[in-house]
PDB file of C-alpha atoms in Angstrom:
ATOM      1  CA  MET A   1      10.305 -47.819 -87.360  1.00  0.00           C
ATOM      2  CA  GLY A   2      11.348 -51.470 -87.383  1.00  0.00           C
ATOM      3  CA  ASN A   3      10.754 -54.276 -84.917  1.00  0.00           C
ATOM      4  CA  ILE A   4      14.287 -55.209 -83.793  1.00  0.00           C
ATOM      5  CA  VAL A   5      15.345 -54.285 -80.263  1.00  0.00           C
ATOM      6  CA  TRP A   6      19.118 -54.701 -80.094  1.00  0.00           C
ATOM      7  CA  LEU A   7      20.581 -56.278 -76.954  1.00  0.00           C
ATOM      8  CA  ALA A   8      24.065 -54.837 -77.236  1.00  0.00           C
ATOM      9  CA  SER A   9      27.315 -54.917 -75.303  1.00  0.00           C
ATOM     10  CA  TYR A  10      31.045 -55.291 -75.615  1.00  0.00           C
ATOM     11  CA  PRO A  11      31.833 -59.017 -75.087  1.00  0.00           C
ATOM     12  CA  LYS A  12      31.729 -60.326 -71.500  1.00  0.00           C
ATOM     13  CA  SER A  13      29.655 -57.427 -70.215  1.00  0.00           C
ATOM     14  CA  GLY A  14      26.352 -59.081 -69.288  1.00  0.00           C
ATOM     15  CA  ASN A  15      24.548 -59.539 -72.614  1.00  0.00           C
ATOM     16  CA  THR A  16      23.609 -63.180 -72.001  1.00  0.00           C
ATOM     17  CA  TRP A  17      22.421 -62.305 -68.496  1.00  0.00           C
ATOM     18  CA  LEU A  18      20.134 -59.684 -70.043  1.00  0.00           C
ATOM     19  CA  ARG A  19      18.855 -62.231 -72.581  1.00  0.00           C
ATOM     20  CA  ALA A  20      18.121 -64.705 -69.785  1.00  0.00           C
ATOM     21  CA  PHE A  21      16.172 -62.077 -67.838  1.00  0.00           C
ATOM     22  CA  LEU A  22      14.059 -61.184 -70.876  1.00  0.00           C
ATOM     23  CA  ALA A  23      13.406 -64.861 -71.689  1.00  0.00           C
ATOM     24  CA  ASN A  24      12.194 -65.484 -68.149  1.00  0.00           C
ATOM     25  CA  LEU A  25      10.159 -62.277 -68.147  1.00  0.00           C
ATOM     26  CA  ILE A  26       8.394 -63.317 -71.340  1.00  0.00           C
ATOM     27  CA  ALA A  27       7.932 -66.975 -70.370  1.00  0.00           C
ATOM     28  CA  ASN A  28       6.820 -66.204 -66.799  1.00  0.00           C
ATOM     29  CA  ARG A  29       7.118 -69.872 -65.798  1.00  0.00           C
ATOM     30  CA  PRO A  30       7.370 -71.443 -62.336  1.00  0.00           C
ATOM     31  CA  ALA A  31      10.850 -72.743 -63.257  1.00  0.00           C
ATOM     32  CA  PRO A  32      13.751 -70.954 -65.019  1.00  0.00           C
ATOM     33  CA  VAL A  33      13.945 -71.041 -68.814  1.00  0.00           C
ATOM     34  CA  PRO A  34      16.701 -73.565 -69.741  1.00  0.00           C
ATOM     35  CA  LEU A  35      19.775 -72.097 -71.426  1.00  0.00           C
ATOM     36  CA  ALA A  36      19.092 -74.221 -74.501  1.00  0.00           C
ATOM     37  CA  GLU A  37      15.803 -72.347 -74.962  1.00  0.00           C
ATOM     38  CA  LEU A  38      17.287 -68.831 -75.006  1.00  0.00           C
ATOM     39  CA  PRO A  39      17.306 -68.763 -78.853  1.00  0.00           C
ATOM     40  CA  SER A  40      13.512 -69.162 -78.739  1.00  0.00           C
ATOM     41  CA  TYR A  41      13.241 -65.716 -77.165  1.00  0.00           C
ATOM     42  CA  GLY A  42      15.405 -63.783 -79.594  1.00  0.00           C
ATOM     43  CA  ARG A  43      18.009 -64.017 -82.319  1.00  0.00           C
ATOM     44  CA  LEU A  44      21.768 -63.697 -82.638  1.00  0.00           C
ATOM     45  CA  GLU A  45      22.962 -61.055 -85.078  1.00  0.00           C
ATOM     46  CA  ALA A  46      26.091 -63.172 -85.654  1.00  0.00           C
ATOM     47  CA  GLU A  47      24.191 -66.379 -86.501  1.00  0.00           C
ATOM     48  CA  PRO A  48      26.147 -67.967 -89.420  1.00  0.00           C
ATOM     49  CA  GLU A  49      23.140 -69.635 -91.047  1.00  0.00           C
ATOM     50  CA  LEU A  50      21.565 -66.257 -91.807  1.00  0.00           C
ATOM     51  CA  TYR A  51      24.614 -65.095 -93.771  1.00  0.00           C
ATOM     52  CA  SER A  52      25.162 -68.442 -95.496  1.00  0.00           C
ATOM     53  CA  ARG A  53      21.584 -68.534 -96.755  1.00  0.00           C
ATOM     54  CA  ILE A  54      21.728 -65.057 -98.269  1.00  0.00           C
ATOM     55  CA  ALA A  55      25.252 -65.435 -99.664  1.00  0.00           C
ATOM     56  CA  GLY A  56      24.580 -68.861-101.128  1.00  0.00           C
ATOM     57  CA  ARG A  57      27.758 -70.301 -99.597  1.00  0.00           C
ATOM     58  CA  PRO A  58      29.129 -70.997 -96.109  1.00  0.00           C
ATOM     59  CA  SER A  59      29.657 -67.894 -93.996  1.00  0.00           C
ATOM     60  CA  THR A  60      33.131 -69.172 -93.074  1.00  0.00           C
ATOM     61  CA  GLU A  61      34.126 -68.573 -96.710  1.00  0.00           C
ATOM     62  CA  LEU A  62      33.102 -64.899 -96.566  1.00  0.00           C
ATOM     63  CA  ASP A  63      35.662 -62.231 -95.755  1.00  0.00           C
ATOM     64  CA  PHE A  64      35.145 -59.291 -93.418  1.00  0.00           C
ATOM     65  CA  ALA A  65      33.985 -56.871 -96.131  1.00  0.00           C
ATOM     66  CA  GLU A  66      31.508 -59.396 -97.541  1.00  0.00           C
ATOM     67  CA  LEU A  67      29.996 -60.049 -94.125  1.00  0.00           C
ATOM     68  CA  CYS A  68      29.631 -56.333 -93.429  1.00  0.00           C
ATOM     69  CA  ALA A  69      27.973 -55.762 -96.800  1.00  0.00           C
ATOM     70  CA  LEU A  70      25.444 -58.539 -96.083  1.00  0.00           C
ATOM     71  CA  ARG A  71      24.344 -57.169 -92.730  1.00  0.00           C
ATOM     72  CA  PRO A  72      21.422 -54.997 -93.923  1.00  0.00           C
ATOM     73  CA  GLN A  73      19.934 -58.000 -95.745  1.00  0.00           C
ATOM     74  CA  VAL A  74      20.431 -60.243 -92.712  1.00  0.00           C
ATOM     75  CA  HIS A  75      18.793 -57.693 -90.403  1.00  0.00           C
ATOM     76  CA  ALA A  76      15.896 -57.231 -92.816  1.00  0.00           C
ATOM     77  CA  ALA A  77      15.399 -60.995 -92.916  1.00  0.00           C
ATOM     78  CA  ILE A  78      15.348 -61.206 -89.096  1.00  0.00           C
ATOM     79  CA  ALA A  79      12.808 -58.380 -88.942  1.00  0.00           C
ATOM     80  CA  ALA A  80      10.623 -59.878 -91.682  1.00  0.00           C
ATOM     81  CA  ALA A  81      10.541 -63.297 -89.998  1.00  0.00           C
ATOM     82  CA  ALA A  82       9.289 -61.835 -86.709  1.00  0.00           C
ATOM     83  CA  THR A  83       5.582 -61.164 -86.254  1.00  0.00           C
ATOM     84  CA  LYS A  84       6.264 -58.704 -83.417  1.00  0.00           C
ATOM     85  CA  THR A  85       9.191 -57.157 -81.545  1.00  0.00           C
ATOM     86  CA  VAL A  86      12.274 -59.375 -81.706  1.00  0.00           C
ATOM     87  CA  PHE A  87      15.269 -59.131 -79.394  1.00  0.00           C
ATOM     88  CA  VAL A  88      18.578 -59.498 -81.253  1.00  0.00           C
ATOM     89  CA  LYS A  89      21.896 -59.946 -79.456  1.00  0.00           C
ATOM     90  CA  THR A  90      24.855 -58.078 -80.935  1.00  0.00           C
ATOM     91  CA  HIS A  91      28.417 -57.256 -79.958  1.00  0.00           C
ATOM     92  CA  SER A  92      28.872 -54.922 -82.925  1.00  0.00           C
ATOM     93  CA  MET A  93      29.931 -51.330 -82.431  1.00  0.00           C
ATOM     94  CA  ALA A  94      27.234 -48.841 -83.398  1.00  0.00           C
ATOM     95  CA  GLY A  95      29.033 -47.557 -86.472  1.00  0.00           C
ATOM     96  CA  ALA A  96      29.499 -48.196 -90.182  1.00  0.00           C
ATOM     97  CA  ILE A  97      32.020 -50.009 -92.378  1.00  0.00           C
ATOM     98  CA  ASP A  98      32.512 -48.653 -95.909  1.00  0.00           C
ATOM     99  CA  GLY A  99      29.319 -46.653 -95.510  1.00  0.00           C
ATOM    100  CA  VAL A 100      27.226 -49.686 -94.490  1.00  0.00           C
ATOM    101  CA  PRO A 101      25.816 -49.469 -90.933  1.00  0.00           C
ATOM    102  CA  LEU A 102      26.684 -52.366 -88.643  1.00  0.00           C
ATOM    103  CA  LEU A 103      23.144 -52.096 -87.213  1.00  0.00           C
ATOM    104  CA  THR A 104      20.446 -51.262 -89.754  1.00  0.00           C
ATOM    105  CA  PRO A 105      18.337 -48.223 -88.668  1.00  0.00           C
ATOM    106  CA  GLN A 106      15.379 -49.033 -90.936  1.00  0.00           C
ATOM    107  CA  VAL A 107      14.538 -52.226 -89.017  1.00  0.00           C
ATOM    108  CA  SER A 108      15.482 -50.990 -85.530  1.00  0.00           C
ATOM    109  CA  ALA A 109      12.894 -50.227 -82.849  1.00  0.00           C
ATOM    110  CA  GLY A 110      15.293 -49.566 -79.985  1.00  0.00           C
ATOM    111  CA  SER A 111      18.348 -50.770 -78.071  1.00  0.00           C
ATOM    112  CA  ILE A 112      19.383 -51.903 -74.618  1.00  0.00           C
ATOM    113  CA  TYR A 113      23.124 -51.486 -74.029  1.00  0.00           C
ATOM    114  CA  VAL A 114      25.026 -52.995 -71.090  1.00  0.00           C
ATOM    115  CA  VAL A 115      28.386 -51.452 -70.123  1.00  0.00           C
ATOM    116  CA  ARG A 116      30.826 -53.063 -67.676  1.00  0.00           C
ATOM    117  CA  ASN A 117      34.030 -51.852 -66.027  1.00  0.00           C
ATOM    118  CA  PRO A 118      36.817 -52.706 -68.508  1.00  0.00           C
ATOM    119  CA  LEU A 119      39.065 -53.685 -65.602  1.00  0.00           C
ATOM    120  CA  ASP A 120      36.711 -56.612 -64.969  1.00  0.00           C
ATOM    121  CA  VAL A 121      36.007 -57.197 -68.677  1.00  0.00           C
ATOM    122  CA  ALA A 122      39.703 -57.908 -69.224  1.00  0.00           C
ATOM    123  CA  ILE A 123      39.656 -60.679 -66.603  1.00  0.00           C
ATOM    124  CA  SER A 124      36.456 -62.226 -67.920  1.00  0.00           C
ATOM    125  CA  MET A 125      37.721 -62.135 -71.519  1.00  0.00           C
ATOM    126  CA  SER A 126      40.982 -63.786 -70.451  1.00  0.00           C
ATOM    127  CA  HIS A 127      39.088 -66.771 -69.031  1.00  0.00           C
ATOM    128  CA  HIS A 128      36.447 -66.900 -71.763  1.00  0.00           C
ATOM    129  CA  PHE A 129      38.828 -66.891 -74.729  1.00  0.00           C
ATOM    130  CA  GLY A 130      41.720 -68.743 -73.108  1.00  0.00           C
ATOM    131  CA  ILE A 131      44.240 -65.889 -73.412  1.00  0.00           C
ATOM    132  CA  ASP A 132      46.435 -64.229 -70.796  1.00  0.00           C
ATOM    133  CA  GLN A 133      45.409 -60.956 -69.194  1.00  0.00           C
ATOM    134  CA  ASP A 134      47.921 -58.862 -71.115  1.00  0.00           C
ATOM    135  CA  ALA A 135      46.529 -60.212 -74.396  1.00  0.00           C
ATOM    136  CA  ALA A 136      43.012 -59.405 -73.191  1.00  0.00           C
ATOM    137  CA  ILE A 137      44.101 -55.836 -72.394  1.00  0.00           C
ATOM    138  CA  ASP A 138      45.679 -55.514 -75.850  1.00  0.00           C
ATOM    139  CA  TYR A 139      42.348 -56.636 -77.321  1.00  0.00           C
ATOM    140  CA  LEU A 140      40.414 -54.041 -75.282  1.00  0.00           C
ATOM    141  CA  ASN A 141      42.799 -51.311 -76.436  1.00  0.00           C
ATOM    142  CA  ASN A 142      42.878 -52.242 -80.145  1.00  0.00           C
ATOM    143  CA  GLU A 143      40.810 -49.953 -82.380  1.00  0.00           C
ATOM    144  CA  ASN A 144      40.589 -52.724 -84.999  1.00  0.00           C
ATOM    145  CA  SER A 145      39.390 -55.507 -82.697  1.00  0.00           C
ATOM    146  CA  ALA A 146      36.796 -57.869 -84.145  1.00  0.00           C
ATOM    147  CA  THR A 147      35.546 -61.304 -83.185  1.00  0.00           C
ATOM    148  CA  GLU A 148      36.673 -64.239 -85.299  1.00  0.00           C
ATOM    149  CA  ASN A 149      34.628 -65.686 -88.135  1.00  0.00           C
ATOM    150  CA  SER A 150      33.780 -69.245 -87.104  1.00  0.00           C
ATOM    151  CA  GLU A 151      31.170 -71.948 -87.493  1.00  0.00           C
ATOM    152  CA  MET A 152      29.556 -70.676 -84.261  1.00  0.00           C
ATOM    153  CA  PHE A 153      29.437 -66.933 -85.006  1.00  0.00           C
ATOM    154  CA  VAL A 154      30.292 -64.603 -87.876  1.00  0.00           C
ATOM    155  CA  THR A 155      32.693 -61.705 -87.332  1.00  0.00           C
ATOM    156  CA  GLU A 156      31.429 -58.705 -85.370  1.00  0.00           C
ATOM    157  CA  PHE A 157      33.431 -55.470 -85.464  1.00  0.00           C
ATOM    158  CA  LEU A 158      34.102 -54.109 -81.968  1.00  0.00           C
ATOM    159  CA  GLY A 159      36.810 -51.479 -82.127  1.00  0.00           C
ATOM    160  CA  SER A 160      38.385 -50.692 -78.762  1.00  0.00           C
ATOM    161  CA  TRP A 161      36.354 -50.825 -75.546  1.00  0.00           C
ATOM    162  CA  SER A 162      36.136 -47.015 -75.530  1.00  0.00           C
ATOM    163  CA  GLN A 163      35.078 -46.789 -79.168  1.00  0.00           C
ATOM    164  CA  HIS A 164      32.403 -49.405 -78.578  1.00  0.00           C
ATOM    165  CA  VAL A 165      30.983 -47.778 -75.456  1.00  0.00           C
ATOM    166  CA  LYS A 166      31.070 -44.275 -76.926  1.00  0.00           C
ATOM    167  CA  SER A 167      29.357 -45.380 -80.147  1.00  0.00           C
ATOM    168  CA  TRP A 168      26.336 -46.620 -78.201  1.00  0.00           C
ATOM    169  CA  ALA A 169      26.298 -44.162 -75.306  1.00  0.00           C
ATOM    170  CA  ASP A 170      26.424 -41.133 -77.637  1.00  0.00           C
ATOM    171  CA  MET A 171      23.161 -42.106 -79.312  1.00  0.00           C
ATOM    172  CA  GLU A 172      20.592 -39.414 -78.706  1.00  0.00           C
ATOM    173  CA  SER A 173      17.362 -41.358 -78.603  1.00  0.00           C
ATOM    174  CA  GLU A 174      14.629 -42.120 -76.122  1.00  0.00           C
ATOM    175  CA  ARG A 175      14.659 -45.622 -77.590  1.00  0.00           C
ATOM    176  CA  ILE A 176      17.996 -46.647 -76.075  1.00  0.00           C
ATOM    177  CA  LEU A 177      18.439 -47.763 -72.473  1.00  0.00           C
ATOM    178  CA  ILE A 178      22.010 -47.720 -71.089  1.00  0.00           C
ATOM    179  CA  LEU A 179      22.668 -50.066 -68.159  1.00  0.00           C
ATOM    180  CA  ARG A 180      25.746 -50.566 -66.007  1.00  0.00           C
ATOM    181  CA  TYR A 181      26.516 -54.207 -65.219  1.00  0.00           C
ATOM    182  CA  GLU A 182      27.410 -53.184 -61.674  1.00  0.00           C
ATOM    183  CA  ASP A 183      24.012 -51.521 -61.142  1.00  0.00           C
ATOM    184  CA  LEU A 184      22.251 -54.682 -62.320  1.00  0.00           C
ATOM    185  CA  LEU A 185      24.188 -56.602 -59.664  1.00  0.00           C
ATOM    186  CA  GLU A 186      23.619 -54.088 -56.874  1.00  0.00           C
ATOM    187  CA  LYS A 187      19.997 -53.074 -57.525  1.00  0.00           C
ATOM    188  CA  PRO A 188      18.453 -55.647 -59.883  1.00  0.00           C
ATOM    189  CA  ALA A 189      14.843 -54.728 -59.111  1.00  0.00           C
ATOM    190  CA  LYS A 190      15.422 -51.078 -60.065  1.00  0.00           C
ATOM    191  CA  TRP A 191      17.428 -51.628 -63.245  1.00  0.00           C
ATOM    192  CA  PHE A 192      15.856 -54.798 -64.611  1.00  0.00           C
ATOM    193  CA  GLY A 193      12.575 -53.054 -63.807  1.00  0.00           C
ATOM    194  CA  LYS A 194      13.571 -50.355 -66.312  1.00  0.00           C
ATOM    195  CA  VAL A 195      14.176 -53.071 -68.910  1.00  0.00           C
ATOM    196  CA  ALA A 196      10.765 -54.573 -68.206  1.00  0.00           C
ATOM    197  CA  ARG A 197       9.032 -51.194 -68.528  1.00  0.00           C
ATOM    198  CA  MET A 198      10.832 -50.508 -71.799  1.00  0.00           C
ATOM    199  CA  VAL A 199       9.325 -53.706 -73.236  1.00  0.00           C
ATOM    200  CA  GLY A 200       5.889 -53.001 -71.765  1.00  0.00           C
ATOM    201  CA  THR A 201       5.744 -54.939 -68.481  1.00  0.00           C
ATOM    202  CA  GLU A 202       5.289 -53.404 -65.027  1.00  0.00           C
ATOM    203  CA  ASP A 203       4.053 -56.474 -63.112  1.00  0.00           C
ATOM    204  CA  ARG A 204       6.339 -56.452 -60.043  1.00  0.00           C
ATOM    205  CA  ALA A 205       5.843 -60.153 -59.198  1.00  0.00           C
ATOM    206  CA  ARG A 206       6.628 -61.145 -62.757  1.00  0.00           C
ATOM    207  CA  ILE A 207       9.753 -58.973 -62.823  1.00  0.00           C
ATOM    208  CA  GLU A 208      10.988 -60.339 -59.492  1.00  0.00           C
ATOM    209  CA  ARG A 209      10.475 -63.923 -60.672  1.00  0.00           C
ATOM    210  CA  ALA A 210      12.418 -63.238 -63.870  1.00  0.00           C
ATOM    211  CA  ILE A 211      15.239 -61.725 -61.789  1.00  0.00           C
ATOM    212  CA  ARG A 212      15.393 -64.832 -59.561  1.00  0.00           C
ATOM    213  CA  HIS A 213      15.317 -67.189 -62.518  1.00  0.00           C
ATOM    214  CA  SER A 214      18.147 -65.342 -64.278  1.00  0.00           C
ATOM    215  CA  ASP A 215      20.251 -64.930 -61.133  1.00  0.00           C
ATOM    216  CA  PHE A 216      23.903 -65.797 -61.791  1.00  0.00           C
ATOM    217  CA  ARG A 217      23.779 -68.809 -59.479  1.00  0.00           C
ATOM    218  CA  ALA A 218      20.734 -70.183 -61.293  1.00  0.00           C
ATOM    219  CA  LEU A 219      22.415 -69.722 -64.687  1.00  0.00           C
ATOM    220  CA  ALA A 220      25.692 -71.264 -63.482  1.00  0.00           C
ATOM    221  CA  GLU A 221      23.843 -74.271 -62.055  1.00  0.00           C
ATOM    222  CA  MET A 222      21.976 -74.830 -65.323  1.00  0.00           C
ATOM    223  CA  GLU A 223      25.235 -74.611 -67.255  1.00  0.00           C
ATOM    224  CA  LYS A 224      26.880 -77.108 -64.898  1.00  0.00           C
ATOM    225  CA  ARG A 225      23.956 -79.503 -65.344  1.00  0.00           C
ATOM    226  CA  ASP A 226      23.093 -79.036 -69.022  1.00  0.00           C
ATOM    227  CA  GLY A 227      26.033 -77.238 -70.657  1.00  0.00           C
ATOM    228  CA  PHE A 228      25.757 -74.151 -72.851  1.00  0.00           C
ATOM    229  CA  VAL A 229      26.331 -74.146 -76.611  1.00  0.00           C
ATOM    230  CA  GLU A 230      27.722 -70.584 -76.679  1.00  0.00           C
ATOM    231  CA  VAL A 231      30.901 -71.518 -74.776  1.00  0.00           C
ATOM    232  CA  PRO A 232      33.758 -70.937 -77.280  1.00  0.00           C
ATOM    233  CA  ILE A 233      36.276 -73.315 -75.668  1.00  0.00           C
ATOM    234  CA  LYS A 234      35.318 -76.826 -74.600  1.00  0.00           C
ATOM    235  CA  GLY A 235      35.801 -77.306 -70.879  1.00  0.00           C
ATOM    236  CA  LYS A 236      35.487 -73.593 -70.044  1.00  0.00           C
ATOM    237  CA  ARG A 237      32.583 -72.178 -68.037  1.00  0.00           C
ATOM    238  CA  PHE A 238      30.513 -69.353 -69.544  1.00  0.00           C
ATOM    239  CA  PHE A 239      29.061 -68.252 -66.198  1.00  0.00           C
ATOM    240  CA  ARG A 240      32.274 -68.070 -64.178  1.00  0.00           C
ATOM    241  CA  ALA A 241      32.085 -65.481 -61.355  1.00  0.00           C
ATOM    242  CA  GLY A 242      29.326 -62.936 -61.958  1.00  0.00           C
ATOM    243  CA  ARG A 243      30.606 -60.218 -59.647  1.00  0.00           C
ATOM    244  CA  SER A 244      32.257 -56.815 -59.852  1.00  0.00           C
ATOM    245  CA  ASN A 245      35.695 -55.561 -58.764  1.00  0.00           C
ATOM    246  CA  GLN A 246      37.501 -58.844 -59.475  1.00  0.00           C
ATOM    247  CA  TRP A 247      40.292 -56.698 -60.925  1.00  0.00           C
ATOM    248  CA  ARG A 248      41.395 -55.667 -57.437  1.00  0.00           C
ATOM    249  CA  GLU A 249      42.534 -59.254 -56.809  1.00  0.00           C
ATOM    250  CA  LYS A 250      43.671 -60.220 -60.307  1.00  0.00           C
ATOM    251  CA  LEU A 251      45.327 -57.287 -62.105  1.00  0.00           C
ATOM    252  CA  SER A 252      48.740 -55.772 -61.424  1.00  0.00           C
ATOM    253  CA  ARG A 253      49.124 -52.018 -60.933  1.00  0.00           C
ATOM    254  CA  GLU A 254      50.772 -51.821 -64.352  1.00  0.00           C
ATOM    255  CA  GLN A 255      47.856 -53.613 -66.001  1.00  0.00           C
ATOM    256  CA  VAL A 256      45.341 -51.341 -64.284  1.00  0.00           C
ATOM    257  CA  ALA A 257      47.309 -48.297 -65.441  1.00  0.00           C
ATOM    258  CA  ARG A 258      47.368 -49.535 -69.058  1.00  0.00           C
ATOM    259  CA  ILE A 259      43.604 -49.896 -69.148  1.00  0.00           C
ATOM    260  CA  ILE A 260      42.931 -46.539 -67.508  1.00  0.00           C
ATOM    261  CA  LYS A 261      45.389 -44.732 -69.791  1.00  0.00           C
ATOM    262  CA  ALA A 262      43.615 -46.106 -72.883  1.00  0.00           C
ATOM    263  CA  HIS A 263      40.047 -45.611 -71.657  1.00  0.00           C
ATOM    264  CA  ARG A 264      40.028 -42.840 -69.053  1.00  0.00           C
ATOM    265  CA  GLU A 265      37.381 -40.665 -70.740  1.00  0.00           C
ATOM    266  CA  GLN A 266      34.728 -43.359 -71.028  1.00  0.00           C
ATOM    267  CA  MET A 267      35.667 -44.881 -67.669  1.00  0.00           C
ATOM    268  CA  GLN A 268      35.123 -41.485 -66.015  1.00  0.00           C
ATOM    269  CA  ARG A 269      31.822 -41.166 -67.842  1.00  0.00           C
ATOM    270  CA  PHE A 270      30.535 -44.342 -66.136  1.00  0.00           C
ATOM    271  CA  GLY A 271      32.289 -43.984 -62.792  1.00  0.00           C
ATOM    272  CA  TYR A 272      34.901 -46.667 -63.334  1.00  0.00           C
ATOM    273  CA  VAL A 273      38.158 -44.802 -62.590  1.00  0.00           C
ATOM    274  CA  PRO A 274      39.301 -45.948 -59.134  1.00  0.00           C
ATOM    275  CA  GLY A 275      40.481 -43.472 -56.526  1.00  0.00           C
ATOM    276  CA  GLY A 276      44.105 -42.461 -56.849  1.00  0.00           C
ATOM    277  CA  HIS A 277      44.128 -42.844 -60.634  1.00  0.00           C
TER     278      HIS A 277
END
């Protein structure tokens, strides 16, 4: 068994919130861990420097197949550089490309996967990437969706929202914890408590402090004051709303129907199909 615990999600589903909670849980400081310090408490699977170093040339010059082929070496390097368990953020689907796994089993110790209602994901993605809501829905529904290869992050293969969710949720392992974004909002002590126990901490005061320090309002205030390097578009806010059921105010009936038609099975699985649909 390896030492990487994957922090996984489809984009805009709560991954950075989870990272912030874990950073504050580990640090256990009187004040929240600044956003700029999050990389000190884990790694990014899509970090370009890792791929550039192994390939011997800039990651932006590598095509999709080359990046996928490099992943096992990159994951092995992350695992080897860590003296203990290391949390690694990923948006990759839990699958394989040309026979090469997107997440390397030999170095994996476990996974925490956050799933969010795709009706809300579409709205969040629209704001985050500067695209209209119909384009965001097309992205959610596209079985070939992947993030772009840029100087900030290398390409991660997503597939459609349903493919992504199913690939992780179908894993039969006691070493994967599946969380709903909405449950984290509604009952943070219960569900973040499960995260804490998975990583070996049951101290209630410590858990409650980490929850307060990673509260959406605290993260949004830090971003407003200090900025956040992971924002893809200058001038946009990473921590924008942090609530559920925004779709009821933002999406048309036709847009809601498009999403449900494409993802009904997995939406039913997680209780996301609204009444009357």
